[in-house]
Amino acid sequence: MPSSAMSSNVEKETYSFYDTYTVDSDIDIKLPRTKIQFKKLDNGFAYFREDSEQNTIEKSIPSMKSIQVTIAPVLPINLPAKKTNGLIFLRLDKQILVTPESNVEISIKVPIEIGIFIKSELSADMLDVITCEPMHSRFGLYGVPDGGNLCMYSKVSQIYDKYPEPYVWAKMRITIKNELKQGVKIGKFVFPITAHKVYYKQKSTEVHIDDLTARVYSDISGENMELMKTVFETAGEDWQVSDAGTDSSASFVMDKGFD
């Protein structure tokens, strides 16, 4: 692995950047709380991964001389299993008070997973997917037990200045529009994360997910909050798209509370 591809200080360790690497011999990929190795064999490569909970996986990759390996952030929908129809439940560690008939913009942490891809001229096939924070691999229920929505679940906080912890979090901006004539407290967001794209910078650890607009309104059923994707404006910067999601137009109405 090229020495220029190694940087970033997390927990006083040096980890691998998001990038594509040409692998033609034994290498180690360094990620927080995760050990990854590629070993060169006579007829290809062996892949080994061990996570922080000592779970291991081994795979073989037939190849003549070398392989192209891409490390990139992906949507947090794969672990522990795909059972949520793409919904994610983000619980804020502190509620937000939005005054009557006003708009506010915040930035929050959003969990990510990391994909290991084998790249060819025609495609990039996912070899493995990992999380560097096992607490993100949890489910939550929005609504009542017999009719609620099963979601991926994570407790998150606002971002005020620095980028969140690399390899664990991405950044997302949320615009909250309160159409009510009274203030509201917002403590959670539930929405289809599969509508969003994941953006990252090569030879870096910066990750951003498409933004979100949350509209608070009332109808005959009571107070609701509708959440819709807002495309992340890259402003001409060198962002790569690693995960394009599966549903570009989905929205979700939180009609079972959002405080």
GROMACS .gro file of C-alpha atoms in nm:
model
  259
    1MET     CA    1   0.000   0.000   0.000
    2PRO     CA    2   0.146   0.340  -0.093
    3SER     CA    3   0.286   0.528   0.202
    4SER     CA    4   0.111   0.846   0.084
    5ALA     CA    5  -0.222   0.672   0.140
    6MET     CA    6  -0.177   0.652   0.514
    7SER     CA    7  -0.276   0.935   0.746
    8SER     CA    8  -0.533   1.077   0.994
    9ASN     CA    9  -0.497   1.056   1.369
   10VAL     CA   10  -0.776   0.871   1.549
   11GLU     CA   11  -0.714   0.745   1.901
   12LYS     CA   12  -0.342   0.815   1.834
   13GLU     CA   13  -0.335   0.556   1.556
   14THR     CA   14  -0.272   0.597   1.184
   15TYR     CA   15  -0.539   0.451   0.959
   16SER     CA   16  -0.596   0.393   0.589
   17PHE     CA   17  -0.756   0.664   0.379
   18TYR     CA   18  -1.065   0.613   0.166
   19ASP     CA   19  -0.909   0.532  -0.170
   20THR     CA   20  -0.845   0.267  -0.437
   21TYR     CA   21  -0.531   0.059  -0.394
   22THR     CA   22  -0.346  -0.172  -0.630
   23VAL     CA   23  -0.276  -0.488  -0.430
   24ASP     CA   24  -0.006  -0.719  -0.566
   25SER     CA   25   0.144  -0.850  -0.240
   26ASP     CA   26   0.056  -0.895   0.128
   27ILE     CA   27  -0.093  -0.581   0.285
   28ASP     CA   28  -0.268  -0.475   0.603
   29ILE     CA   29  -0.553  -0.223   0.598
   30LYS     CA   30  -0.581  -0.031   0.923
   31LEU     CA   31  -0.921   0.085   1.049
   32PRO     CA   32  -1.036   0.160   1.405
   33ARG     CA   33  -1.100  -0.157   1.605
   34THR     CA   34  -1.075  -0.366   1.288
   35LYS     CA   35  -0.796  -0.577   1.140
   36ILE     CA   36  -0.796  -0.645   0.764
   37GLN     CA   37  -0.536  -0.840   0.566
   38PHE     CA   38  -0.486  -0.938   0.202
   39LYS     CA   39  -0.238  -1.222   0.146
   40LYS     CA   40  -0.091  -1.309  -0.193
   41LEU     CA   41  -0.132  -1.673  -0.294
   42ASP     CA   42  -0.014  -1.867  -0.598
   43ASN     CA   43  -0.361  -1.857  -0.753
   44GLY     CA   44  -0.497  -1.529  -0.618
   45PHE     CA   45  -0.548  -1.362  -0.281
   46ALA     CA   46  -0.684  -1.451   0.062
   47TYR     CA   47  -0.888  -1.195   0.256
   48PHE     CA   48  -0.910  -1.192   0.636
   49ARG     CA   49  -1.099  -0.956   0.868
   50GLU     CA   50  -1.137  -0.947   1.245
   51ASP     CA   51  -1.353  -0.686   1.419
   52SER     CA   52  -1.354  -0.549   1.773
   53GLU     CA   53  -1.582  -0.828   1.893
   54GLN     CA   54  -1.346  -1.095   1.756
   55ASN     CA   55  -1.581  -1.188   1.474
   56THR     CA   56  -1.378  -1.310   1.177
   57ILE     CA   57  -1.439  -1.366   0.809
   58GLU     CA   58  -1.218  -1.521   0.541
   59LYS     CA   59  -1.266  -1.515   0.164
   60SER     CA   60  -1.064  -1.610  -0.143
   61ILE     CA   61  -1.018  -1.394  -0.453
   62PRO     CA   62  -0.893  -1.576  -0.765
   63SER     CA   63  -0.661  -1.349  -0.963
   64MET     CA   64  -0.346  -1.374  -1.168
   65LYS     CA   65  -0.127  -1.083  -1.057
   66SER     CA   66  -0.302  -0.798  -0.880
   67ILE     CA   67  -0.640  -0.662  -0.772
   68GLN     CA   68  -0.787  -0.315  -0.729
   69VAL     CA   69  -0.929  -0.268  -0.378
   70THR     CA   70  -1.148   0.031  -0.292
   71ILE     CA   71  -1.220   0.138   0.067
   72ALA     CA   72  -1.523   0.364   0.082
   73PRO     CA   73  -1.800   0.466   0.324
   74VAL     CA   74  -2.147   0.323   0.258
   75LEU     CA   75  -2.498   0.366   0.395
   76PRO     CA   76  -2.558   0.212   0.741
   77ILE     CA   77  -2.810  -0.049   0.625
   78ASN     CA   78  -2.615  -0.375   0.599
   79LEU     CA   79  -2.533  -0.469   0.959
   80PRO     CA   80  -2.637  -0.673   1.142
   81ALA     CA   81  -2.883  -0.754   0.857
   82LYS     CA   82  -3.102  -0.583   0.600
   83LYS     CA   83  -3.442  -0.591   0.773
   84THR     CA   84  -3.558  -0.231   0.789
   85ASN     CA   85  -3.679  -0.138   0.438
   86GLY     CA   86  -3.411   0.130   0.444
   87LEU     CA   87  -3.540   0.331   0.742
   88ILE     CA   88  -3.308   0.484   1.001
   89PHE     CA   89  -3.402   0.619   1.346
   90LEU     CA   90  -3.167   0.891   1.474
   91ARG     CA   91  -3.222   0.986   1.840
   92LEU     CA   92  -3.071   1.322   1.938
   93ASP     CA   93  -2.884   1.332   2.267
   94LYS     CA   94  -3.039   1.677   2.328
   95GLN     CA   95  -3.378   1.798   2.207
   96ILE     CA   96  -3.399   2.100   1.975
   97LEU     CA   97  -3.652   2.378   2.040
   98VAL     CA   98  -3.783   2.537   1.720
   99THR     CA   99  -3.980   2.857   1.769
  100PRO     CA  100  -4.321   2.920   1.600
  101GLU     CA  101  -4.326   2.966   1.222
  102SER     CA  102  -3.948   2.962   1.186
  103ASN     CA  103  -3.671   2.771   1.011
  104VAL     CA  104  -3.348   2.644   1.166
  105GLU     CA  105  -3.051   2.459   1.021
  106ILE     CA  106  -2.840   2.211   1.215
  107SER     CA  107  -2.565   1.961   1.135
  108ILE     CA  108  -2.568   1.617   1.294
  109LYS     CA  109  -2.363   1.300   1.301
  110VAL     CA  110  -2.492   1.007   1.094
  111PRO     CA  111  -2.348   0.656   1.133
  112ILE     CA  112  -2.171   0.494   0.840
  113GLU     CA  113  -2.042   0.153   0.747
  114ILE     CA  114  -1.729   0.090   0.541
  115GLY     CA  115  -1.735  -0.116   0.224
  116ILE     CA  116  -1.441  -0.315   0.089
  117PHE     CA  117  -1.481  -0.341  -0.290
  118ILE     CA  118  -1.298  -0.534  -0.560
  119LYS     CA  119  -1.290  -0.302  -0.859
  120SER     CA  120  -1.275  -0.397  -1.226
  121GLU     CA  121  -1.324  -0.210  -1.552
  122LEU     CA  122  -1.695  -0.295  -1.549
  123SER     CA  123  -1.796  -0.286  -1.184
  124ALA     CA  124  -1.706  -0.254  -0.818
  125ASP     CA  125  -1.823  -0.560  -0.624
  126MET     CA  126  -1.856  -0.548  -0.247
  127LEU     CA  127  -1.627  -0.803  -0.086
  128ASP     CA  128  -1.712  -0.712   0.273
  129VAL     CA  129  -1.884  -0.446   0.483
  130ILE     CA  130  -1.784  -0.349   0.835
  131THR     CA  131  -1.866  -0.107   1.113
  132CYS     CA  132  -1.596   0.048   1.327
  133GLU     CA  133  -1.852   0.108   1.603
  134PRO     CA  134  -2.052  -0.207   1.696
  135MET     CA  135  -2.311   0.001   1.886
  136HIS     CA  136  -2.436   0.127   1.548
  137SER     CA  137  -2.546  -0.223   1.445
  138ARG     CA  138  -2.877  -0.205   1.630
  139PHE     CA  139  -3.245  -0.194   1.549
  140GLY     CA  140  -3.509   0.043   1.685
  141LEU     CA  141  -3.887   0.061   1.653
  142TYR     CA  142  -4.073   0.377   1.559
  143GLY     CA  143  -4.436   0.348   1.667
  144VAL     CA  144  -4.630   0.077   1.850
  145PRO     CA  145  -4.496  -0.280   1.882
  146ASP     CA  146  -4.763  -0.441   1.665
  147GLY     CA  147  -4.764  -0.185   1.385
  148GLY     CA  148  -4.450   0.027   1.406
  149ASN     CA  149  -4.161   0.066   1.167
  150LEU     CA  150  -3.842  -0.133   1.223
  151CYS     CA  151  -3.540   0.094   1.172
  152MET     CA  152  -3.165   0.101   1.205
  153TYR     CA  153  -3.105   0.294   1.528
  154SER     CA  154  -2.833   0.526   1.653
  155LYS     CA  155  -2.803   0.796   1.918
  156VAL     CA  156  -2.647   1.105   1.763
  157SER     CA  157  -2.544   1.459   1.849
  158GLN     CA  158  -2.511   1.792   1.672
  159ILE     CA  159  -2.188   1.901   1.502
  160TYR     CA  160  -2.071   2.252   1.580
  161ASP     CA  161  -1.726   2.288   1.426
  162LYS     CA  162  -1.499   1.985   1.380
  163TYR     CA  163  -1.579   1.691   1.154
  164PRO     CA  164  -1.705   1.391   1.355
  165GLU     CA  165  -1.489   1.089   1.435
  166PRO     CA  166  -1.358   0.942   1.107
  167TYR     CA  167  -1.469   0.595   0.992
  168VAL     CA  168  -1.760   0.607   1.239
  169TRP     CA  169  -1.968   0.913   1.147
  170ALA     CA  170  -2.063   1.121   0.845
  171LYS     CA  171  -2.203   1.473   0.845
  172MET     CA  172  -2.557   1.570   0.746
  173ARG     CA  173  -2.730   1.908   0.744
  174ILE     CA  174  -3.098   1.926   0.840
  175THR     CA  175  -3.325   2.222   0.771
  176ILE     CA  176  -3.623   2.221   1.009
  177LYS     CA  177  -3.928   2.421   0.901
  178ASN     CA  178  -4.185   2.474   1.176
  179GLU     CA  179  -4.517   2.577   1.019
  180LEU     CA  180  -4.703   2.570   1.352
  181LYS     CA  181  -4.804   2.875   1.552
  182GLN     CA  182  -4.633   2.731   1.858
  183GLY     CA  183  -4.283   2.609   1.930
  184VAL     CA  184  -4.196   2.240   1.900
  185LYS     CA  185  -3.934   2.015   2.056
  186ILE     CA  186  -3.762   1.773   1.823
  187GLY     CA  187  -3.567   1.478   1.956
  188LYS     CA  188  -3.562   1.224   1.675
  189PHE     CA  189  -3.560   1.184   1.299
  190VAL     CA  190  -3.691   0.879   1.112
  191PHE     CA  191  -3.646   0.867   0.734
  192PRO     CA  192  -3.548   0.637   0.443
  193ILE     CA  193  -3.169   0.658   0.442
  194THR     CA  194  -3.170   0.457   0.116
  195ALA     CA  195  -3.284   0.772  -0.065
  196HIS     CA  196  -2.948   0.933   0.013
  197LYS     CA  197  -2.606   0.926  -0.148
  198VAL     CA  198  -2.277   0.901   0.041
  199TYR     CA  199  -1.999   1.142  -0.060
  200TYR     CA  200  -1.632   1.116   0.035
  201LYS     CA  201  -1.297   1.262  -0.060
  202GLN     CA  202  -1.019   1.031  -0.176
  203LYS     CA  203  -0.704   1.025   0.036
  204SER     CA  204  -0.914   1.174   0.314
  205THR     CA  205  -1.162   1.073   0.585
  206GLU     CA  206  -1.431   1.336   0.519
  207VAL     CA  207  -1.778   1.192   0.455
  208HIS     CA  208  -2.108   1.367   0.390
  209ILE     CA  209  -2.456   1.224   0.332
  210ASP     CA  210  -2.732   1.397   0.133
  211ASP     CA  211  -2.904   1.655   0.349
  212LEU     CA  212  -3.256   1.652   0.491
  213THR     CA  213  -3.554   1.887   0.512
  214ALA     CA  214  -3.795   1.832   0.802
  215ARG     CA  215  -4.133   2.008   0.776
  216VAL     CA  216  -4.346   2.028   1.091
  217TYR     CA  217  -4.717   2.080   1.022
  218SER     CA  218  -5.060   1.984   1.152
  219ASP     CA  219  -5.363   1.817   0.995
  220ILE     CA  220  -5.672   1.637   1.122
  221SER     CA  221  -5.455   1.361   1.270
  222GLY     CA  222  -5.243   1.602   1.477
  223GLU     CA  223  -4.886   1.731   1.455
  224ASN     CA  224  -4.662   1.558   1.204
  225MET     CA  225  -4.313   1.595   1.061
  226GLU     CA  226  -4.238   1.512   0.698
  227LEU     CA  227  -3.876   1.434   0.610
  228MET     CA  228  -3.742   1.468   0.255
  229LYS     CA  229  -3.397   1.436   0.104
  230THR     CA  230  -3.211   1.749  -0.005
  231VAL     CA  231  -2.922   1.688  -0.244
  232PHE     CA  232  -2.582   1.772  -0.096
  233GLU     CA  233  -2.425   2.063  -0.283
  234THR     CA  234  -2.065   1.968  -0.356
  235ALA     CA  235  -1.982   2.321  -0.481
  236GLY     CA  236  -1.732   2.192  -0.735
  237GLU     CA  237  -1.520   2.016  -0.473
  238ASP     CA  238  -1.364   1.678  -0.544
  239TRP     CA  239  -1.626   1.457  -0.381
  240GLN     CA  240  -1.670   1.094  -0.485
  241VAL     CA  241  -2.005   0.911  -0.461
  242SER     CA  242  -1.963   0.570  -0.301
  243ASP     CA  243  -2.323   0.467  -0.237
  244ALA     CA  244  -2.605   0.602  -0.451
  245GLY     CA  245  -2.888   0.450  -0.248
  246THR     CA  246  -3.188   0.275  -0.402
  247ASP     CA  247  -3.478   0.522  -0.388
  248SER     CA  248  -3.416   0.882  -0.496
  249SER     CA  249  -3.762   1.025  -0.424
  250ALA     CA  250  -3.872   0.868  -0.096
  251SER     CA  251  -4.002   1.071   0.198
  252PHE     CA  252  -4.140   0.974   0.537
  253VAL     CA  253  -4.405   1.127   0.762
  254MET     CA  254  -4.346   1.095   1.136
  255ASP     CA  255  -4.704   1.078   1.261
  256LYS     CA  256  -4.628   0.896   1.586
  257GLY     CA  257  -4.430   1.171   1.758
  258PHE     CA  258  -4.096   1.340   1.704
  259ASP     CA  259  -4.002   1.474   2.050
   0.00000   0.00000   0.00000
